[in-house]
Coordinates of C-alpha atoms in Angstrom, one line a residue:
X1 CA 83.3 207.4 91.8
X2 CA 80.6 205.9 89.3
X3 CA 78.7 203.4 90.4
X4 CA 80.0 201.2 87.2
X5 CA 83.3 201.7 88.5
X6 CA 82.9 200.5 91.9
X7 CA 81.5 197.4 89.9
X8 CA 84.5 196.9 87.8
X9 CA 86.9 196.8 90.9
X10 CA 84.6 194.4 92.5
X11 CA 84.8 192.3 89.3
X12 CA 88.3 192.3 88.9
X13 CA 89.4 191.8 92.7
X14 CA 86.7 188.8 92.8
X15 CA 88.5 187.1 89.5
X16 CA 91.9 187.1 91.3
X17 CA 90.6 186.1 94.2
X18 CA 89.4 183.1 92.2
X19 CA 92.4 182.6 90.1
X20 CA 93.9 182.9 94.1
X21 CA 92.2 179.4 94.8
X22 CA 93.0 177.4 92.1
X23 CA 96.6 178.1 92.5
X24 CA 96.3 176.8 95.8
X25 CA 95.6 173.2 94.5
X26 CA 99.0 173.3 92.8
X27 CA 99.5 169.7 91.4
X28 CA 97.1 167.9 93.7
X29 CA 94.3 167.3 91.3
X30 CA 94.9 167.9 87.6
X31 CA 94.4 171.1 85.6
X32 CA 91.4 169.3 83.4
X33 CA 89.5 168.4 86.9
X34 CA 89.9 172.2 88.1
X35 CA 89.0 173.6 84.7
X36 CA 85.8 171.1 85.1
X37 CA 84.4 172.3 88.4
X38 CA 85.4 175.9 88.0
X39 CA 83.2 176.0 84.7
X40 CA 80.8 174.2 85.7
X41 CA 79.9 176.4 89.2
X42 CA 80.9 179.3 87.4
X43 CA 77.9 179.1 84.5
X44 CA 75.3 181.0 86.8
X45 CA 76.2 184.4 84.9
X46 CA 74.7 182.6 81.5
X47 CA 71.2 183.1 82.9
X48 CA 71.8 186.5 83.6
X49 CA 73.4 187.2 80.3
X50 CA 71.1 185.3 78.0
X51 CA 68.4 188.1 76.1
X52 CA 64.8 187.7 76.8
X53 CA 64.2 187.6 72.9
X54 CA 66.6 184.5 72.5
X55 CA 66.3 180.9 73.4
X56 CA 68.8 178.3 74.4
X57 CA 67.7 175.8 71.8
X58 CA 68.6 178.2 69.3
X59 CA 72.2 178.0 70.5
X60 CA 73.9 175.6 67.9
X61 CA 71.5 177.6 64.4
X62 CA 75.1 179.4 63.1
X63 CA 75.5 181.6 60.7
X64 CA 79.4 180.7 60.5
X65 CA 79.9 178.0 62.1
X66 CA 83.4 177.0 61.6
X67 CA 84.9 180.8 63.6
X68 CA 82.5 179.9 66.5
X69 CA 83.8 176.4 66.8
X70 CA 87.4 177.9 66.3
X71 CA 86.7 180.6 69.1
X72 CA 85.5 177.8 71.5
X73 CA 88.5 175.5 70.9
X74 CA 90.4 178.9 71.4
X75 CA 88.4 179.5 74.7
X76 CA 89.2 175.8 75.8
X77 CA 93.2 176.2 75.4
X78 CA 93.2 179.9 76.8
X79 CA 91.3 178.3 79.7
X80 CA 93.9 175.1 80.6
X81 CA 97.2 177.0 79.6
X82 CA 96.7 180.0 82.5
X83 CA 95.1 177.3 84.9
X84 CA 98.1 175.3 84.3
X85 CA 100.4 178.8 84.6
X86 CA 98.9 179.6 87.8
X87 CA 99.6 176.6 89.7
X88 CA 103.3 176.0 88.0
X89 CA 104.9 179.6 88.5
X90 CA 104.4 183.1 90.8
X91 CA 100.9 184.4 90.5
X92 CA 102.3 187.8 89.4
X93 CA 104.1 186.6 86.6
X94 CA 101.2 184.6 85.0
X95 CA 99.4 187.9 85.2
X96 CA 102.3 189.8 83.5
X97 CA 102.9 187.1 80.7
X98 CA 98.8 187.1 80.2
X99 CA 98.6 190.8 79.9
X100 CA 100.6 190.4 76.8
X101 CA 97.0 189.7 75.0
X102 CA 96.6 193.3 73.9
X103 CA 99.7 193.0 71.8
X104 CA 98.6 190.0 70.1
X105 CA 94.8 191.4 69.7
X106 CA 96.5 194.6 67.4
X107 CA 98.8 192.5 65.4
X108 CA 95.9 189.8 64.7
X109 CA 93.4 193.3 64.0
X110 CA 96.3 194.5 61.6
X111 CA 96.8 191.0 60.1
X112 CA 93.4 189.9 60.1
X113 CA 90.9 192.8 60.4
X114 CA 92.9 195.4 58.3
X115 CA 93.0 198.1 61.5
X116 CA 94.8 201.3 61.4
X117 CA 97.2 201.4 64.9
X118 CA 99.5 204.6 65.3
X119 CA 102.7 204.7 66.4
X120 CA 101.8 205.7 69.7
X121 CA 100.1 202.8 70.4
X122 CA 102.4 199.9 68.8
X123 CA 105.5 201.6 70.8
X124 CA 103.1 201.6 74.2
X125 CA 102.5 197.6 73.5
X126 CA 106.3 197.7 73.2
X127 CA 107.1 199.2 76.2
X128 CA 104.3 197.0 77.9
X129 CA 106.2 193.9 76.0
X130 CA 109.4 195.1 77.6
X131 CA 108.2 195.4 80.8
X132 CA 107.3 191.5 80.9
X133 CA 110.4 190.7 79.7
X134 CA 111.7 192.6 83.0
X135 CA 109.4 190.2 85.2
X136 CA 110.3 187.1 82.8
X137 CA 114.1 188.0 82.2
X138 CA 114.5 184.8 79.6
X139 CA 118.1 184.0 79.3
X140 CA 118.6 185.1 83.0
X141 CA 117.0 182.6 84.8
X142 CA 115.0 178.9 84.0
X143 CA 111.9 179.8 82.5
X144 CA 109.6 176.9 83.1
X145 CA 106.6 175.5 81.2
X146 CA 104.1 177.4 83.3
X147 CA 105.7 180.4 81.5
X148 CA 105.2 179.2 77.9
X149 CA 101.7 178.2 79.2
X150 CA 100.9 181.9 80.3
X151 CA 102.4 183.1 76.8
X152 CA 100.3 180.9 74.7
X153 CA 96.9 181.9 76.8
X154 CA 97.9 185.1 75.9
X155 CA 97.9 183.9 71.6
X156 CA 94.7 181.7 72.5
X157 CA 92.8 184.7 74.3
X158 CA 93.8 187.2 71.7
X159 CA 92.4 184.5 68.9
X160 CA 89.1 184.1 70.8
X161 CA 88.8 187.8 70.9
X162 CA 89.5 188.7 67.3
X163 CA 87.1 185.7 66.2
X164 CA 84.4 187.5 68.6
X165 CA 84.4 190.7 67.1
X166 CA 84.0 189.2 63.3
X167 CA 81.1 187.2 64.3
X168 CA 79.2 189.2 67.0
X169 CA 77.5 190.9 64.8
X170 CA 75.8 187.4 62.9
X171 CA 75.6 185.5 65.9
X172 CA 72.7 185.2 68.7
X173 CA 74.2 185.9 72.2
X174 CA 73.0 182.5 73.2
X175 CA 75.3 180.7 70.6
X176 CA 78.4 183.3 72.0
X177 CA 77.8 182.0 75.5
X178 CA 76.7 178.4 75.7
X179 CA 79.1 177.1 73.1
X180 CA 82.4 178.0 74.8
X181 CA 80.7 176.8 78.2
X182 CA 80.2 173.9 76.5
X183 CA 83.0 173.4 75.2
X184 CA 84.6 173.9 78.1
X185 CA 82.8 171.5 79.9
X186 CA 83.4 168.5 77.9
X187 CA 86.6 168.9 77.2
X188 CA 88.0 169.4 80.4
X189 CA 85.1 166.4 81.7
X190 CA 86.5 163.9 79.2
X191 CA 90.2 165.1 79.7
X192 CA 89.9 164.3 83.3
X193 CA 88.8 161.1 83.6
X194 CA 92.0 159.2 83.0
X195 CA 93.8 160.6 86.4
X196 CA 90.5 161.3 88.1
X197 CA 91.1 162.0 91.7
X198 CA 88.3 162.7 93.8
X199 CA 88.6 166.3 95.5
X200 CA 88.5 166.2 99.0
X201 CA 85.6 167.6 101.2
X202 CA 87.8 171.1 101.6
X203 CA 89.0 170.7 97.9
X204 CA 85.6 170.8 96.5
X205 CA 84.8 173.7 98.7
X206 CA 87.3 175.5 97.4
X207 CA 86.5 174.6 93.7
X208 CA 83.1 175.5 94.1
X209 CA 84.0 179.0 96.0
X210 CA 86.8 179.6 93.2
X211 CA 83.9 179.0 90.4
X212 CA 81.2 180.9 92.4
X213 CA 83.8 183.9 92.4
X214 CA 84.2 183.9 89.0
X215 CA 80.6 183.6 88.1
X216 CA 80.2 186.7 90.6
X217 CA 82.8 188.0 88.8
X218 CA 80.8 187.8 85.3
X219 CA 78.1 189.4 87.0
X220 CA 79.6 192.5 88.4
X221 CA 81.2 193.1 85.3
X222 CA 78.3 193.3 83.1
X223 CA 76.7 195.5 85.5
X224 CA 79.9 197.6 85.3
X225 CA 79.6 197.8 81.6
X226 CA 75.6 198.8 82.4
X227 CA 76.4 202.0 84.6
X228 CA 80.0 203.1 82.9
X229 CA 81.5 204.1 79.7
X230 CA 84.4 201.3 78.8
X231 CA 87.2 203.8 78.8
X232 CA 86.3 204.6 82.9
X233 CA 86.4 200.4 83.2
X234 CA 89.1 199.4 81.7
X235 CA 91.9 200.6 83.2
X236 CA 90.3 199.0 86.3
X237 CA 92.0 195.6 84.7
X238 CA 95.4 196.6 85.9
X239 CA 94.2 196.1 89.4
X240 CA 95.0 192.4 88.9
X241 CA 98.5 192.6 89.1
X242 CA 98.3 194.2 92.4
X243 CA 96.5 191.5 93.6
X244 CA 98.7 188.9 92.3
X245 CA 101.8 190.8 93.9
X246 CA 99.4 190.8 97.3
X247 CA 98.0 187.5 97.0
X248 CA 100.8 186.1 96.1
X249 CA 103.3 187.2 98.9
X250 CA 100.2 186.9 101.5
X251 CA 99.2 183.1 100.8
X252 CA 102.1 181.7 98.8
X253 CA 105.4 183.6 100.1
X254 CA 105.9 185.0 96.4
X255 CA 108.1 188.0 96.7
X256 CA 108.9 189.7 93.1
X257 CA 112.5 191.3 93.4
X258 CA 112.8 195.1 92.5
X259 CA 113.0 194.4 88.8
X260 CA 110.0 192.6 88.7
X261 CA 108.2 195.3 90.5
X262 CA 109.7 198.0 87.5
X263 CA 108.5 195.5 84.9
X264 CA 105.0 195.0 86.4
X265 CA 105.0 199.1 86.7
X266 CA 105.7 199.3 83.2
X267 CA 103.4 196.9 82.3
X268 CA 100.5 198.7 83.9
X269 CA 101.6 202.1 82.7
X270 CA 101.7 201.2 79.0
X271 CA 98.4 199.6 79.7
X272 CA 96.8 202.4 81.0
X273 CA 98.5 204.8 78.4
X274 CA 96.6 202.4 75.8
X275 CA 93.3 202.5 77.4
X276 CA 93.3 206.2 77.1
X277 CA 94.9 206.6 73.5
X278 CA 91.5 204.2 72.5
X279 CA 89.7 206.9 74.1
X280 CA 85.5 205.6 73.8
X281 CA 86.8 202.1 72.0
X282 CA 88.4 200.9 74.7
X283 CA 88.7 197.5 75.6
X284 CA 87.4 195.8 78.4
X285 CA 88.5 193.1 79.9
X286 CA 86.7 190.2 80.9
X287 CA 86.4 186.3 80.6
X288 CA 83.2 186.2 78.8
X289 CA 83.3 189.2 76.2
X290 CA 80.0 187.4 74.4
X291 CA 78.0 189.1 77.3
X292 CA 77.9 192.2 76.0
X293 CA 77.8 191.5 72.2
X294 CA 75.1 192.5 70.7
X295 CA 73.6 191.9 67.5
X296 CA 74.4 194.7 65.4
X297 CA 77.4 195.4 66.8
X298 CA 80.2 196.7 64.7
X299 CA 83.6 194.7 65.4
X300 CA 85.2 198.1 66.6
X301 CA 82.3 198.4 69.2
X302 CA 82.6 194.8 70.5
X303 CA 84.4 195.0 74.2
X304 CA 87.6 192.9 74.1
X305 CA 88.8 190.3 76.7
X306 CA 92.6 190.9 77.5
X307 CA 92.5 189.0 81.0
X308 CA 93.1 185.6 81.8
X309 CA 90.1 183.8 81.0
X310 CA 88.8 180.8 82.8

């Protein structure tokens, strides 16, 4: 097995562990406070991601400022929404809804980037959508705000990814790294102040652990992309659904029924087929695809974010 694939397995497994810790906070502290501390403790990857030829003080020298700021805003919304979903609805249902992001990315790529998408890929995306419907079953059970939050996270994540594909060739990587992180820390820091509750020592340790796991996941995913092609790494993202089932069952007594298992299997299978159809252009899920964006890279070569983004 290529070492890059092993790195990817580690990255996505660690991401799921960090997400499971977030879920454990429930409503004891606000999603803004969770987002602030997790973002703060996950900053370490930025040190490894910055190109040696670029300087942090150049982060605000933008070629397309409106799009870069819009992408940063979309990242904040995606992060807050997925955090809300984690603490309010079952773990596996959150992942299933967020994995609708490829459908929204494809729609935006056709509408905004004028890309051509074949019938088979559209069919697989629609089959994946049907799988999500089996998991959530709107009309047959009560839906919560957490379900809408997870779906909205997929929309904002797709927006962020699409913008990245447009601006990656024009902007410095330090800009694409620093501005989303700055937006997230400042926004969550301000929003958490009115209802701030001092975390207990145990909660603070868990927040630090969750953020550190996200940061470790970033580093491993960067290592994965350097040691294996995208079409080998991209399928590994669906291991997160398996982790969601296992961790949700073990720690939170969440036990999907038979239809939900069928739906998650459909989501996974349709996603894997899409990766195979994409071939060398396979999308790699990651919370910070800008770590892999390089100046001069064409939009179709940029690795895309398809997983929940913290």
